[in-house]
CSV table of C-alpha atoms in Angstrom, one decimal:
chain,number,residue,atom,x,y,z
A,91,UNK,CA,-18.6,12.1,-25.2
A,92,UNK,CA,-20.9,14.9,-25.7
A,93,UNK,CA,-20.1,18.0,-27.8
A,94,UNK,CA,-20.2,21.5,-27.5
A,95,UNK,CA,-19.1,24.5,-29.9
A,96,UNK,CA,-18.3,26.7,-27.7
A,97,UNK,CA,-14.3,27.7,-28.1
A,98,UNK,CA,-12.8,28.8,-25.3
A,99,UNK,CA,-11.1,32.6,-24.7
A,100,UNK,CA,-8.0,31.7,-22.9
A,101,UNK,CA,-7.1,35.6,-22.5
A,102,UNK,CA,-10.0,36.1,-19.6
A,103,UNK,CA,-9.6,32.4,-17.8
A,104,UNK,CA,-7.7,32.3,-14.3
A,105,UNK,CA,-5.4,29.1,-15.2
A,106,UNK,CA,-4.1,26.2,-12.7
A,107,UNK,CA,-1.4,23.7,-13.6
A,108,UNK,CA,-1.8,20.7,-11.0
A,109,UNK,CA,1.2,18.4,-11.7
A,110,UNK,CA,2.6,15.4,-9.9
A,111,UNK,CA,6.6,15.5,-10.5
A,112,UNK,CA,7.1,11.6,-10.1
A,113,UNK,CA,4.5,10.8,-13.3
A,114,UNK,CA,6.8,10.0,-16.1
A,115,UNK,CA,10.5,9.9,-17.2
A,116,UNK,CA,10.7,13.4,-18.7
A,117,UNK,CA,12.6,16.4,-16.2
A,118,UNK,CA,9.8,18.3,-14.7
A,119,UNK,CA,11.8,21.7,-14.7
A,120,UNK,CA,11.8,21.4,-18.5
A,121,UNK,CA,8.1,20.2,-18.7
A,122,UNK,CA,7.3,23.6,-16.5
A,123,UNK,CA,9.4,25.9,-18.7
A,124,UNK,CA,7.8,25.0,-21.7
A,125,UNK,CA,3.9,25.5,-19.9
A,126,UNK,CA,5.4,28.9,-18.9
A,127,UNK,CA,6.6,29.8,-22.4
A,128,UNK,CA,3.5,28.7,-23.7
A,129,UNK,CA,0.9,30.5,-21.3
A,130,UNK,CA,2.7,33.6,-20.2
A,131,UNK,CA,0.9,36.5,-21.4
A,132,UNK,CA,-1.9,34.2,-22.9
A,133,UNK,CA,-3.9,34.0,-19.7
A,134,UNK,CA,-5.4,36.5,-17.2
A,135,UNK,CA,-3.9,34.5,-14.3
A,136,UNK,CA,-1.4,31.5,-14.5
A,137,UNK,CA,-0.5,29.3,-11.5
A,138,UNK,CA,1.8,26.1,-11.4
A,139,UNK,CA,1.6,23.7,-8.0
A,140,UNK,CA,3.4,20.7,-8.3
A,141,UNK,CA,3.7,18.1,-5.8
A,142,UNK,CA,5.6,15.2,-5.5
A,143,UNK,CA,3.0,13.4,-3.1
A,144,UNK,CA,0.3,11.7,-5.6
A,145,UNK,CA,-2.4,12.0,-2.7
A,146,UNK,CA,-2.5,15.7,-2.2
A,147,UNK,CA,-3.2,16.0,-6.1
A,148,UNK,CA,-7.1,15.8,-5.7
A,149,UNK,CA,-7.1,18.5,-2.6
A,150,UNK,CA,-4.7,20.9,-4.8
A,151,UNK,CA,-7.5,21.0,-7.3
A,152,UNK,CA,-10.6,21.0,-5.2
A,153,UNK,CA,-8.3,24.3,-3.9
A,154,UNK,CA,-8.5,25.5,-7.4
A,155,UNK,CA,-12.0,25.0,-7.7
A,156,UNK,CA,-12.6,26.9,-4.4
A,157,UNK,CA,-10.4,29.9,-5.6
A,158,UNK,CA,-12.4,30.1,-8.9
A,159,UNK,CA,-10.2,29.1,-11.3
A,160,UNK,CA,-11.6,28.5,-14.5
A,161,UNK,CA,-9.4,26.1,-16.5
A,162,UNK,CA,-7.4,23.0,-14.0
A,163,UNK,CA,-4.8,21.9,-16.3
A,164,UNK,CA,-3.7,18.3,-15.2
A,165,UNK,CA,0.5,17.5,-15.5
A,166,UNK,CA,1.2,14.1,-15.4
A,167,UNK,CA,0.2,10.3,-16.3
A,168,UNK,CA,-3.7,8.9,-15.8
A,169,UNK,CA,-3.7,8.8,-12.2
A,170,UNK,CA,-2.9,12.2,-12.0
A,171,UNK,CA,-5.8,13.0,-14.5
A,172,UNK,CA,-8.2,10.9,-12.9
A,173,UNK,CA,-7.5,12.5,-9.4
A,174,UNK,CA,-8.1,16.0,-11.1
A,175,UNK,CA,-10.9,14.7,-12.9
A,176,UNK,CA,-12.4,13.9,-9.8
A,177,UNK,CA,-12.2,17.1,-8.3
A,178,UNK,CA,-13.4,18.9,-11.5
A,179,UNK,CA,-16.3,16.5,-11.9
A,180,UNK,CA,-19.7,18.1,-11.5
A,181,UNK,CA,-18.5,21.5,-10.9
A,182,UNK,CA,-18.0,24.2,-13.6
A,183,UNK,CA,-14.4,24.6,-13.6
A,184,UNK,CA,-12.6,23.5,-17.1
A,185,UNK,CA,-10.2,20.3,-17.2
A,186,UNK,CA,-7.2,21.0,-19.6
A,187,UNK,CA,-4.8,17.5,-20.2
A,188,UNK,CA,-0.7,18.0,-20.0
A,189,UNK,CA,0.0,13.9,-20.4
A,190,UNK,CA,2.8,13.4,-18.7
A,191,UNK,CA,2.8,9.4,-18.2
A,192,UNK,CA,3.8,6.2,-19.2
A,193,UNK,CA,0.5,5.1,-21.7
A,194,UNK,CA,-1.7,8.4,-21.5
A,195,UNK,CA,-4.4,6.9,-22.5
A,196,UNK,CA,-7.1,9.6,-21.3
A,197,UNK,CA,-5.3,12.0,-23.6
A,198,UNK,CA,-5.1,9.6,-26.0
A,199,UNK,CA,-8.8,8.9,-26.3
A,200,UNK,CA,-9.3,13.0,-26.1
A,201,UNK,CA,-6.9,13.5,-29.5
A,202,UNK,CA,-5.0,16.3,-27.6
A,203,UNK,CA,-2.1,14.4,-28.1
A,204,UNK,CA,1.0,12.7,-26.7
A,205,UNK,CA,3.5,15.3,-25.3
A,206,UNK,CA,3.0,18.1,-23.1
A,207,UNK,CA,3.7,20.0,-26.2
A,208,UNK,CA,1.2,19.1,-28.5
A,209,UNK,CA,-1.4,18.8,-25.5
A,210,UNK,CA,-0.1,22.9,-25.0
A,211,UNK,CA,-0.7,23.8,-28.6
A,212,UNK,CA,-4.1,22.2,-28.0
A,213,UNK,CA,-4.7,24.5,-25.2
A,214,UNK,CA,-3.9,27.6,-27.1
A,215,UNK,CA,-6.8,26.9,-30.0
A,216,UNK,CA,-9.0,24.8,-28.2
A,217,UNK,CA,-13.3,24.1,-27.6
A,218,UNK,CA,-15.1,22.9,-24.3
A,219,UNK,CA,-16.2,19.2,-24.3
A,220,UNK,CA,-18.6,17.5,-22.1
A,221,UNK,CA,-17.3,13.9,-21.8
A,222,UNK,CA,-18.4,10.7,-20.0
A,223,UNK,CA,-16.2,9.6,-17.0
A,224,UNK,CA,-16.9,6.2,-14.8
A,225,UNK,CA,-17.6,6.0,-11.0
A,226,UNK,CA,-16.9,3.0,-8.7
A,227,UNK,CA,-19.4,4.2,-5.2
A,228,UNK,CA,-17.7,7.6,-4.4
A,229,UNK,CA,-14.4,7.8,-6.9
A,230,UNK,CA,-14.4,8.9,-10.4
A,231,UNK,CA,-11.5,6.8,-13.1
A,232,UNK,CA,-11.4,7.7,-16.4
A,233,UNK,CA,-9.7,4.6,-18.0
A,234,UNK,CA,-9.9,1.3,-16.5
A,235,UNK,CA,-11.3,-0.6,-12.6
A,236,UNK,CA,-10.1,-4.1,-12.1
A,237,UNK,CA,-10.4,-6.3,-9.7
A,238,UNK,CA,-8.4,-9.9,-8.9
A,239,UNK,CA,-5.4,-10.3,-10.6
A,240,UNK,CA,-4.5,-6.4,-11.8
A,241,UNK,CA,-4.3,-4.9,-8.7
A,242,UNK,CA,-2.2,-7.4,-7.3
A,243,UNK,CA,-0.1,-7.4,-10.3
A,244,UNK,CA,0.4,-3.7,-9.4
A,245,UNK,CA,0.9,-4.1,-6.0
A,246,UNK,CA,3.6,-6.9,-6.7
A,247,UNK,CA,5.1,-4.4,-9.6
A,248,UNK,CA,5.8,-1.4,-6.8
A,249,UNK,CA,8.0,-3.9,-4.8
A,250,UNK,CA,9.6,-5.4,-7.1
A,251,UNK,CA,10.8,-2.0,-9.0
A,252,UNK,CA,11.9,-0.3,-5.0
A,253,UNK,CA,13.7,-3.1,-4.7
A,254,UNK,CA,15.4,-4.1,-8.3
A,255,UNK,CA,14.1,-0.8,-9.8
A,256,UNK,CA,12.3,-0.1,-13.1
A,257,UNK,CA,12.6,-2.4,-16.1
A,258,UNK,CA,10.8,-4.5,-18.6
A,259,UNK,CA,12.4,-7.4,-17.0
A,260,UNK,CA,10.9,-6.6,-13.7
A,261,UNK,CA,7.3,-5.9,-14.6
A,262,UNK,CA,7.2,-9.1,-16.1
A,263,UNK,CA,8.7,-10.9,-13.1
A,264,UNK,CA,5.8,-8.7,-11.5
A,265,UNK,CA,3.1,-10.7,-13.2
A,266,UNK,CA,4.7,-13.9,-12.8
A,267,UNK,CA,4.9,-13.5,-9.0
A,268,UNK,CA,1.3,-11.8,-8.5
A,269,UNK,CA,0.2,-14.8,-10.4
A,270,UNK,CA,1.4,-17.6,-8.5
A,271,UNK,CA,0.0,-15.9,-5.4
A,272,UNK,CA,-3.7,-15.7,-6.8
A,273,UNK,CA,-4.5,-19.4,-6.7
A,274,UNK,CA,-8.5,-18.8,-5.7
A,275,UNK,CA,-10.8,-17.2,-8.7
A,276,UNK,CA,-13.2,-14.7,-6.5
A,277,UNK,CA,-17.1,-15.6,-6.7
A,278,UNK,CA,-19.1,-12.8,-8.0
A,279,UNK,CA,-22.0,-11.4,-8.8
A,280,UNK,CA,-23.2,-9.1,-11.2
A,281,UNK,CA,-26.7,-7.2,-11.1
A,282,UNK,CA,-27.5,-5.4,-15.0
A,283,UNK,CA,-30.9,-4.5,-14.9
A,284,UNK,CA,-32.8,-6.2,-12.0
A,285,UNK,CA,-30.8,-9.2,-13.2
A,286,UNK,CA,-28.1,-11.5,-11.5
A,287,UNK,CA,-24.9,-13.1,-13.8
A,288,UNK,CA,-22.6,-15.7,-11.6
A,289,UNK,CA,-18.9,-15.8,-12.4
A,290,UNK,CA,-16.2,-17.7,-11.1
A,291,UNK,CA,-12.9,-15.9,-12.7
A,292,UNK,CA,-9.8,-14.1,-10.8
A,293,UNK,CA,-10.2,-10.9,-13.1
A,294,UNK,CA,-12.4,-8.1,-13.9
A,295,UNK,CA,-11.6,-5.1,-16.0
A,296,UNK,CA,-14.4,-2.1,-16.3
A,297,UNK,CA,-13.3,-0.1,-19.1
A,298,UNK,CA,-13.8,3.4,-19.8
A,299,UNK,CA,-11.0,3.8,-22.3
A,300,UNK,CA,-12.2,3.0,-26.1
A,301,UNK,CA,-8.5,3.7,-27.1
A,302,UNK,CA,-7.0,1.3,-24.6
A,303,UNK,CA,-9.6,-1.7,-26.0
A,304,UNK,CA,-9.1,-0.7,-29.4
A,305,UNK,CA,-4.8,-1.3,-28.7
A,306,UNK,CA,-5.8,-4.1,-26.8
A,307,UNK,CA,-7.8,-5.9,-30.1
A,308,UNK,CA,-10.9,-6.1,-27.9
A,309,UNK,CA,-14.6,-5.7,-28.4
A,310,UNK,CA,-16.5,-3.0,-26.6
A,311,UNK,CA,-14.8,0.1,-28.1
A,312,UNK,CA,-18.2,1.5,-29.9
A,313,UNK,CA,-20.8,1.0,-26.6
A,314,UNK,CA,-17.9,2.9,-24.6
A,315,UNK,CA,-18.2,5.9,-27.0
A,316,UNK,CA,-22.1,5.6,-26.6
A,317,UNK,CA,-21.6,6.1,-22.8
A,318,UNK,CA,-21.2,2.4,-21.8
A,319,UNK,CA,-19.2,0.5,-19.9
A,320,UNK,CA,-17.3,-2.4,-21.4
A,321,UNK,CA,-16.9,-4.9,-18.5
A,322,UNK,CA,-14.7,-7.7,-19.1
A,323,UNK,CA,-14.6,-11.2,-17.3
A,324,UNK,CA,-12.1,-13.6,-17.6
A,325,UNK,CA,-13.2,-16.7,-18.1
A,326,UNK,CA,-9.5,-18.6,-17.4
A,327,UNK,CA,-9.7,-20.6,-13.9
A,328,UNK,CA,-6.8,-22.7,-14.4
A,329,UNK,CA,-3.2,-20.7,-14.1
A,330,UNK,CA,-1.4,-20.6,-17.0
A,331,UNK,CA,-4.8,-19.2,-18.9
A,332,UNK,CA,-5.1,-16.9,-16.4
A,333,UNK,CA,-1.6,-15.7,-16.8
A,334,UNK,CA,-1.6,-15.2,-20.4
A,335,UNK,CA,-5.0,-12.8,-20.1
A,336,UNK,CA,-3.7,-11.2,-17.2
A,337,UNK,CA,-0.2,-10.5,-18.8
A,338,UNK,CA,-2.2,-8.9,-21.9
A,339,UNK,CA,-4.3,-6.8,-20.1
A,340,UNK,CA,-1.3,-5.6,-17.9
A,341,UNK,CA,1.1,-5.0,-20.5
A,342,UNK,CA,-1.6,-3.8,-23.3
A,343,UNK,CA,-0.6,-6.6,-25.1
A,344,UNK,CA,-3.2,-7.8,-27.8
A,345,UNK,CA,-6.3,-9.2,-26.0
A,346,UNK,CA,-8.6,-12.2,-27.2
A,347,UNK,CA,-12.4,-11.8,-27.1
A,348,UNK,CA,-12.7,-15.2,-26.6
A,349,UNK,CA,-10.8,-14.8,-22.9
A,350,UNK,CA,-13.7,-12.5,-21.6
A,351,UNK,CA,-17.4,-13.0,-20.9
A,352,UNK,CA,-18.2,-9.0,-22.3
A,353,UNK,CA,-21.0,-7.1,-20.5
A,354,UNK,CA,-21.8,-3.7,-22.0
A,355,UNK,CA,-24.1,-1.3,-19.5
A,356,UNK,CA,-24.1,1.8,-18.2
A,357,UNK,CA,-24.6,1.0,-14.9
A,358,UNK,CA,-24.2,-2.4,-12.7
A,359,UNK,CA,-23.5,-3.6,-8.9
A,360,UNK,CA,-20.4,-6.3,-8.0
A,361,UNK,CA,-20.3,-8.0,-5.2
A,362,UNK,CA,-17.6,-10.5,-4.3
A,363,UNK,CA,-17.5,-12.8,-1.6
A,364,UNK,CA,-14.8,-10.8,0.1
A,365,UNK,CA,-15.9,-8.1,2.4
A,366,UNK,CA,-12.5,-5.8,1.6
A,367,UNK,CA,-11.3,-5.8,-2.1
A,368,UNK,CA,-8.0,-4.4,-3.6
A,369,UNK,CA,-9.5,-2.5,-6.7
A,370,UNK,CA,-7.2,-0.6,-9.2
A,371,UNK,CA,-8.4,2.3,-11.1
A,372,UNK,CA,-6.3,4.1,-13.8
A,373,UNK,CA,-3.2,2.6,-12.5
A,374,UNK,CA,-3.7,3.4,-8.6
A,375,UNK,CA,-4.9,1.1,-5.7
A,376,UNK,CA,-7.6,1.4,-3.3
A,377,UNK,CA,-9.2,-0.9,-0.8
A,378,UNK,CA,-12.5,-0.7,-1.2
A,379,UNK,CA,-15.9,-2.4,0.6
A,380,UNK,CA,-18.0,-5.4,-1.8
A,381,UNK,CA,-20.4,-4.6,-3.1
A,382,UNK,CA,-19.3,-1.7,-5.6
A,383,UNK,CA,-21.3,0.4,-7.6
A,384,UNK,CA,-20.3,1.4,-10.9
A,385,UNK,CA,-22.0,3.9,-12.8
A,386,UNK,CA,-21.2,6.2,-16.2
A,387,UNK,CA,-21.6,10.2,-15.2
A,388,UNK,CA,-23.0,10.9,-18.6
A,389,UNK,CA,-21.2,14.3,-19.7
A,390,UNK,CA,-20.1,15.3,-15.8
A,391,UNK,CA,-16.9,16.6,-16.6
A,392,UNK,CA,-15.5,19.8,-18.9
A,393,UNK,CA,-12.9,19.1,-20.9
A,394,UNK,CA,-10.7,20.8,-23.1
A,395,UNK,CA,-9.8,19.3,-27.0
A,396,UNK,CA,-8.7,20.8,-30.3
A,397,UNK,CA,-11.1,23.3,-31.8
A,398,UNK,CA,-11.1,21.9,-35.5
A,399,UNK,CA,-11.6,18.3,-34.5
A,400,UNK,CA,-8.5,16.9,-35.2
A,401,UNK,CA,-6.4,14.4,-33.2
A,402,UNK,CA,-2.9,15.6,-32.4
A,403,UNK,CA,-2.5,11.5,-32.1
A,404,UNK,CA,-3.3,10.9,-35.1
A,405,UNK,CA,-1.4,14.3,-36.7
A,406,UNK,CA,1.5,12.6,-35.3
A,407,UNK,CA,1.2,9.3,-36.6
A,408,UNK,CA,1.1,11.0,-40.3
């Protein structure tokens, strides 16, 4: 993350909210009262557009780029803040963070806290940050890439709760019956530096989230604040190894070092031996084309955090 003092005058910004209604379990008419209580009269211009269709979040803020907004504020869990991150990336427009998920880990890692109401008190004394976000070839993720195991465990988990709905109980039934289907480790390669690293391991997680490996007990926390990413292989072949990393990492469970192979870079190419891969990113799925390029966008996106420096995480853990 880079820093900047520069606070911010919320009385002259033109504000956005982009919010996806179906992040969450909290009522989204009560989450939008309280943004209007909070902002109304604060602001020169204040606009809500929610949406209930998670793809149409990334156009509804490249709108409010085009219409010059200054500040996107971003309802909803860390898909929803990666798609508006992705929009905002590169541009001048400010991101402002309304967690509104399961984990929240983006807002987490920011210290703007936990609820939509601390994350709005935030907003009302806050300072511009430049931070760090990743890119796998043309799509900006915040948190976490994985490939193998993950994104099947998510694609298993969406069936499973439309059919038996959501429970504890059914996301681990999730992992159980991703797992048994993942009976091949992929075959990868991965270029660092002009140089070539040969795995054989069904799961790879690219972290961008210092507070997700620090809750998972995993190295790689302090080379993701200094604009790395933390690239974790798993070394398990055999199933029931597999499973128990796999069920970690899902469930942000505590995670063994010794599990992982650990590759800490800024930049780096995969290719698998599959031409189409299912890759998850901050929760989401996407099919994406071997080989992938990741890179870190060194201070490419605006975002806004508490003025003094403190963590409204940690203010709430006192």
């Amino acid at each position: 993350m880079r820093n900047t003092a520069e606070r911010v005058d919320l009385s002259a910004c033109r504000l956005c909210v982009i919010g996806n209604r179906g992040s969450g379990k909290k009522d989204g008419d009560e989450q939008v009262a309280a943004i209007r209580d909070a902002l109304t009269g604060k602001v020169a211009e204040l606009a809500l557009r929610l949406t209930e269709r998670g793809d149409q979040l990334a156009y509804l803020a490249r709108q409010a780029v085009d219409e010059g907004f200054d500040i996107v504020l971003a309802l909803g869990g860390d898909g929803t803040q990666a798609a508006v991150a992705g929009a905002l990336t590169g541009t001048d427009a400010m991101m402002g963070v309304l967690p509104g998920g399961t984990f929240n880990y983006f807002a987490r890692d920011l210290g703007v806290g936990e609820t939509v109401e601390d994350a709005l008190a935030t907003l009302l004394d806050a300072r511009v940050q430049a931070v760090d976000v990743g890119q796998i070839e043309n799509l900006v993720f915040l948190n976490n890439v994985s490939l193998g195991a993950y994104p099947h465990i998510l694609k298993t988990r969406e069936g499973i709760y439309k059919r038996w709905g959501r429970s504890r109980l059914a996301a681990y039934w999730s992992v159980l019956v991703a797992m048994r289907r993942l009976r091949h480790p992929m075959r990868l390669v991965a270029r660092v530096d002009g140089k070539e690293r040969h795995f054989t391991t069904a799961l790879v997680f690219v972290a961008r989230s210092a507070y997700q490996l620090d809750s998972f007990g995993l190295d790689g926390a302090d080379a993701i604040r200094a604009g790395n990413f933390a690239v974790l292989i798993a070394k398990a072949r055999r199933p029931l190894p597999l499973l128990r990393s796999a069920f970690r990492l899902a469930f942000g469970l505590s995670a063994k070092d010794s599990d992982f192979d650990l590759i800490l870079t800024d930049s780096l190419t995969i290719e698998t031996g599959k031409r189409q891969q299912l890759i998850a990113h901050d929760g989401e799925k996407t099919r994406m084309v071997s080989p992938f390029h990741l890179q870190v966008r060194h201070g490419a996106l605006k975002v806004l955090v508490p003025a003094d420096g403190s963590s409204k995480t940690e203010d709430a853990r006192a």
